[in-house]
Coordinates of C-alpha atoms in Angstrom, one line a residue:
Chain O
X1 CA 0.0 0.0 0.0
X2 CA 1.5 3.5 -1.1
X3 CA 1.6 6.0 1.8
X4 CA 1.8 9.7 1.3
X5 CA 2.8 11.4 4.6
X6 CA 2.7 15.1 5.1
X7 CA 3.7 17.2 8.3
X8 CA 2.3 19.1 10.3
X9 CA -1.2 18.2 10.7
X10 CA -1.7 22.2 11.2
X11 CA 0.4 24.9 11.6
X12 CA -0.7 28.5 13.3
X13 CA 2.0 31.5 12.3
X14 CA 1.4 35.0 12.3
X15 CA 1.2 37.3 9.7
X16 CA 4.2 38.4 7.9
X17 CA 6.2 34.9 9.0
X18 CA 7.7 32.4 6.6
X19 CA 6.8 28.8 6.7
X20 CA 7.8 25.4 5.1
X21 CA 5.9 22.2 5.1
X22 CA 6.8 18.4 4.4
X23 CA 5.7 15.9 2.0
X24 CA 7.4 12.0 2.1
X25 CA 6.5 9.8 -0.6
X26 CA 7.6 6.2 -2.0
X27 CA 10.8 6.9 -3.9
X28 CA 9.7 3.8 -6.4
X29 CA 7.6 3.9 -9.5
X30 CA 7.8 7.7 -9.4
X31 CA 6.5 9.9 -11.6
X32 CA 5.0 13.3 -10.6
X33 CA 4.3 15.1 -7.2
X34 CA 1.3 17.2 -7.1
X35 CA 0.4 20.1 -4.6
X36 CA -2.9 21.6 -4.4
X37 CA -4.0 24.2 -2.0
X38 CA -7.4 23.9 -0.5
X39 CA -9.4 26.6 1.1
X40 CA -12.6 25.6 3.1
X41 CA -15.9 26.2 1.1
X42 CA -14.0 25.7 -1.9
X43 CA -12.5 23.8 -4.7
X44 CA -8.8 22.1 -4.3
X45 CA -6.3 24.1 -6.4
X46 CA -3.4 22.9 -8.1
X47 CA 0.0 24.7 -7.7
X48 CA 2.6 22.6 -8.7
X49 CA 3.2 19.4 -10.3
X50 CA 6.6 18.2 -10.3
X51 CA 8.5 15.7 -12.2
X52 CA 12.2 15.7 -12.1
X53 CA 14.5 15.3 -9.3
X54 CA 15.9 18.6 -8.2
X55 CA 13.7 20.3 -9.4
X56 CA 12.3 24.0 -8.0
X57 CA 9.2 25.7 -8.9
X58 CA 7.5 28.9 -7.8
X59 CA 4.1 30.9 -7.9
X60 CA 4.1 34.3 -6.3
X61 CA 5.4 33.9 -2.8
X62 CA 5.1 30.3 -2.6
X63 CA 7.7 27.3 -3.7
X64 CA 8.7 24.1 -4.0
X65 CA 11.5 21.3 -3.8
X66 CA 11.3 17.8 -4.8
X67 CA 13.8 15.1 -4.0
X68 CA 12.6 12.3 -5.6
X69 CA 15.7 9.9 -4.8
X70 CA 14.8 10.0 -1.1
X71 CA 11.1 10.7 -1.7
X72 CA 10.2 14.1 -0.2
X73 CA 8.9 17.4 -1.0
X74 CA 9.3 20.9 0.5
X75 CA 6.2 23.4 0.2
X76 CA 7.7 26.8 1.1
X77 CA 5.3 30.3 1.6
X78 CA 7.4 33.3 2.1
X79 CA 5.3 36.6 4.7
X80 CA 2.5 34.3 5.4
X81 CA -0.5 36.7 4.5
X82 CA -4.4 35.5 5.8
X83 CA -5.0 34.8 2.4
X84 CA -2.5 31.9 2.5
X85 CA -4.6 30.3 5.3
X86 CA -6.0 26.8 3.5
X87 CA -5.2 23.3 3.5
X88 CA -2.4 22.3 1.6
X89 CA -2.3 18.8 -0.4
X90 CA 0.0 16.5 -1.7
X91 CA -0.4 14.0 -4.3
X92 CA 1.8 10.9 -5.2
X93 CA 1.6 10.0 -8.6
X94 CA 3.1 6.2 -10.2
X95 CA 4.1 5.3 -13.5
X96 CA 0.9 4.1 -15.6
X97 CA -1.2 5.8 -12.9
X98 CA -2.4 8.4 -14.9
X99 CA -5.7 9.5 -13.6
X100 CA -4.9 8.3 -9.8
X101 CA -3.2 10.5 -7.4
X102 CA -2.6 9.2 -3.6
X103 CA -2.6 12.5 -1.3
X104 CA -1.6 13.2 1.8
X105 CA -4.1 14.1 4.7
X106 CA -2.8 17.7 4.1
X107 CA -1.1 20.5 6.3
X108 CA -3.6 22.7 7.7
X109 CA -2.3 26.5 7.6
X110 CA -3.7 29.3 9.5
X111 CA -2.1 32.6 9.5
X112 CA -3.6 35.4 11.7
X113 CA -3.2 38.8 11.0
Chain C
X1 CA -13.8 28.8 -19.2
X2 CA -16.4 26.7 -17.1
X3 CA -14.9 24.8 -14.3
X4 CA -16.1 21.5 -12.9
X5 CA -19.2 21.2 -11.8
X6 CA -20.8 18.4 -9.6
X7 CA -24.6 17.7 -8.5
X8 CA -26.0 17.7 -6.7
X9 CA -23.9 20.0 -4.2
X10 CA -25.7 18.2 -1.1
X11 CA -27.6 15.2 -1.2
X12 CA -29.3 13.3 2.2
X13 CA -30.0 9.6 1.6
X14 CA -31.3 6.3 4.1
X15 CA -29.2 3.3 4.4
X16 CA -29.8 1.0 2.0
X17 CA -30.6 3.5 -0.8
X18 CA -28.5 3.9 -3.5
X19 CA -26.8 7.2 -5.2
X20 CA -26.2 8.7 -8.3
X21 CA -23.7 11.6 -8.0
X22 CA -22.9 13.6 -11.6
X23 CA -19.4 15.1 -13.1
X24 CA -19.7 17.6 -15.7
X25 CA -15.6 18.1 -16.6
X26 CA -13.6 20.9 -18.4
X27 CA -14.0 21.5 -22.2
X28 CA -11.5 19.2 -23.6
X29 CA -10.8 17.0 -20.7
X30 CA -11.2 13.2 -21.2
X31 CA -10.1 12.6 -18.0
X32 CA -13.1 11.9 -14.8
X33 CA -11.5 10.7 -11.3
X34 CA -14.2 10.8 -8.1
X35 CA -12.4 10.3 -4.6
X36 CA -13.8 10.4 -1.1
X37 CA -13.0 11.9 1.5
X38 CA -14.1 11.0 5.0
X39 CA -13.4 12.8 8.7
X40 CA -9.7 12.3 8.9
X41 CA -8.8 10.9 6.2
X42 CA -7.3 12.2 3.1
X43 CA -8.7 12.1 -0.7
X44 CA -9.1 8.3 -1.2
X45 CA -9.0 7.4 -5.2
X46 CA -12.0 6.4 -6.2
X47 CA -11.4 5.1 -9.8
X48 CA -10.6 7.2 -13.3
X49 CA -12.6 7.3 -16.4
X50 CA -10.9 8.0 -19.9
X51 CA -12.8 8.2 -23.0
X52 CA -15.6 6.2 -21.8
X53 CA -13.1 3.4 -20.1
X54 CA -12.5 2.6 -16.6
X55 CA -8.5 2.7 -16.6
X56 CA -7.8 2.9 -12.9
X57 CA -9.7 1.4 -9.8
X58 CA -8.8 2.0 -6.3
X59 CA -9.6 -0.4 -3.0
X60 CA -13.6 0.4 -2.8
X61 CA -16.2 -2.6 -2.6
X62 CA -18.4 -3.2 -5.9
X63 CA -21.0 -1.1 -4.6
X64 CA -19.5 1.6 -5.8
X65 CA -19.7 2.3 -9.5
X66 CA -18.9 4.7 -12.5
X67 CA -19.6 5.3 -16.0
X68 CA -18.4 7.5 -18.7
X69 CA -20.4 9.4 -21.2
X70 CA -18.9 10.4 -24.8
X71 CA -19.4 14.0 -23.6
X72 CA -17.5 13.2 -20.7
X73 CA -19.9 13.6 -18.3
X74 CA -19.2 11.2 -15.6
X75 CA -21.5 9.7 -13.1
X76 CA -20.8 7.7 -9.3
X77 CA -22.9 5.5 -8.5
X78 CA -23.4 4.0 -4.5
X79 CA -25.5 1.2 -3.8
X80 CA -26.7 -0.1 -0.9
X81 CA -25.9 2.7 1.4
X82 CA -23.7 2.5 4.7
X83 CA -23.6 4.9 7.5
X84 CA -19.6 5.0 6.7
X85 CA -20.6 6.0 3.2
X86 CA -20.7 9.7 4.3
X87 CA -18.7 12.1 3.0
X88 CA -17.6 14.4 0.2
X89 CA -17.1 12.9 -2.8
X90 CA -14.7 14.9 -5.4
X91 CA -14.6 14.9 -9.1
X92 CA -11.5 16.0 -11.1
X93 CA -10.9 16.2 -14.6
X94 CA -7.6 16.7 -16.7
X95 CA -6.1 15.9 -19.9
X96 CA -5.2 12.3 -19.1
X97 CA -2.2 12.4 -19.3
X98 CA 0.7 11.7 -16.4
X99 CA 2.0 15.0 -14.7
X100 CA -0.9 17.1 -16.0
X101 CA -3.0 18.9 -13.1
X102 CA -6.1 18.3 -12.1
X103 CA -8.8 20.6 -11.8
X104 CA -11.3 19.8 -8.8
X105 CA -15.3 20.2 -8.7
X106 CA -16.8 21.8 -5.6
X107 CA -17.8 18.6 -4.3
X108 CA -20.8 16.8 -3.3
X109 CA -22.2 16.1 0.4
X110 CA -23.6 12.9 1.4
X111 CA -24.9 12.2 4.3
X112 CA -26.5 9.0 4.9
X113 CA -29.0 8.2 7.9

């Protein structure tokens, strides 16, 4: 069974303050890591999806890191605005698995202003 | 363009019933997956439609079911509901292919007494 682990559960920062969350996945039969940002009465949103190992993207104020040799992931949001607060998702995806993404249970963000 | 949109948004059903839940994707996408998600647990893969064809099938019993229109309109069918059936069930549609993002309905709300 393919586990997806992300820490923290939550996190609570205040406004203005940087933050970085983790995502561990199986280093086999790799072939894309998703994140997706989820904010409550609303739809999940895709931010990244990352294929190579080393590689770094970024959107605005917020970036990622994938390692896929050792299997993990680094979400990074730079000055933490309200805005930010959501739930933020991971999403293992395997060779041939195409349609089928295996997510994390999420990092729960709250920034307070 | 138009997003995903699911129906109906919240839906109240009696164990034993059974439930048809509806996927209208993106312009263009071929790809349907539905997943569940349940109090503390993360997005469990439901199963993936492409052009009309099951190609992916997570762990669920038979009871739950899917089909895929040539519009690609997808429907989720539950029979036989369970009390553990409750939950929000997600639809997401993208190109089909591996590494492309998904794009997430709104979701739909069952509770079953």
């Amino acid at each position: 069974i393919l586990n997806v682990e992300q820490s923290p559960q939550s996190l609570h920062v205040q406004e203005g303050d940087s933050t970085n969350f983790t995502c561990s996945f199986p280093s086999s039969n790799f072939y894309a890591l998703h994140w997706y940002r989820w904010e409550t009465a609303k739809s999940p949103e895709a931010l990244f999806v990352m294929t190579l190992n080393g590689d770094e993207k970024k959107k605005g104020r917020i970036s990622a890191t994938l390692n896929t040799k050792e299997g993990y992931s680094y979400l990074y949001i730079k000055g933490s605005q309200p805005e930010d607060s959501a739930t933020y998702l991971c999403a293992f995806q395997g060779v041939g698995s195409q349609g089928n993404l295996i997510f994390g249970k999420g990092t729960k963000l709250s920034v307070k202003p | 363009k138009a997003g995903v949109t699911q129906t109906p948004r919240y839906l109240i059903k009696t164990r034993g019933q059974q439930v048809t839940l509806s996927c209208s994707p993106i312009s263009g996408h071929r790809s349907v997956s539905w997943y569940q998600q349940t109090p503390g647990q993360g997005l469990q893969f439901l199963f993936e439609y492409f052009s009309e064809t099951q190609r992916n099938k997570g762990n669920f019993p038979g009871r739950f079911s899917g089909r895929q229109f040539s519009n690609s309109r997808s429907e989720m069918n539950v029979s036989t509901l369970e009390l553990g059936d409750s939950a929000l069930y997600l639809c997401a549609s993208s190109l089909g292919q591996v590494a492309t993002e998904a794009f997430f309905g709104q979701g739909t709300r069952l509770t079953v007494v």
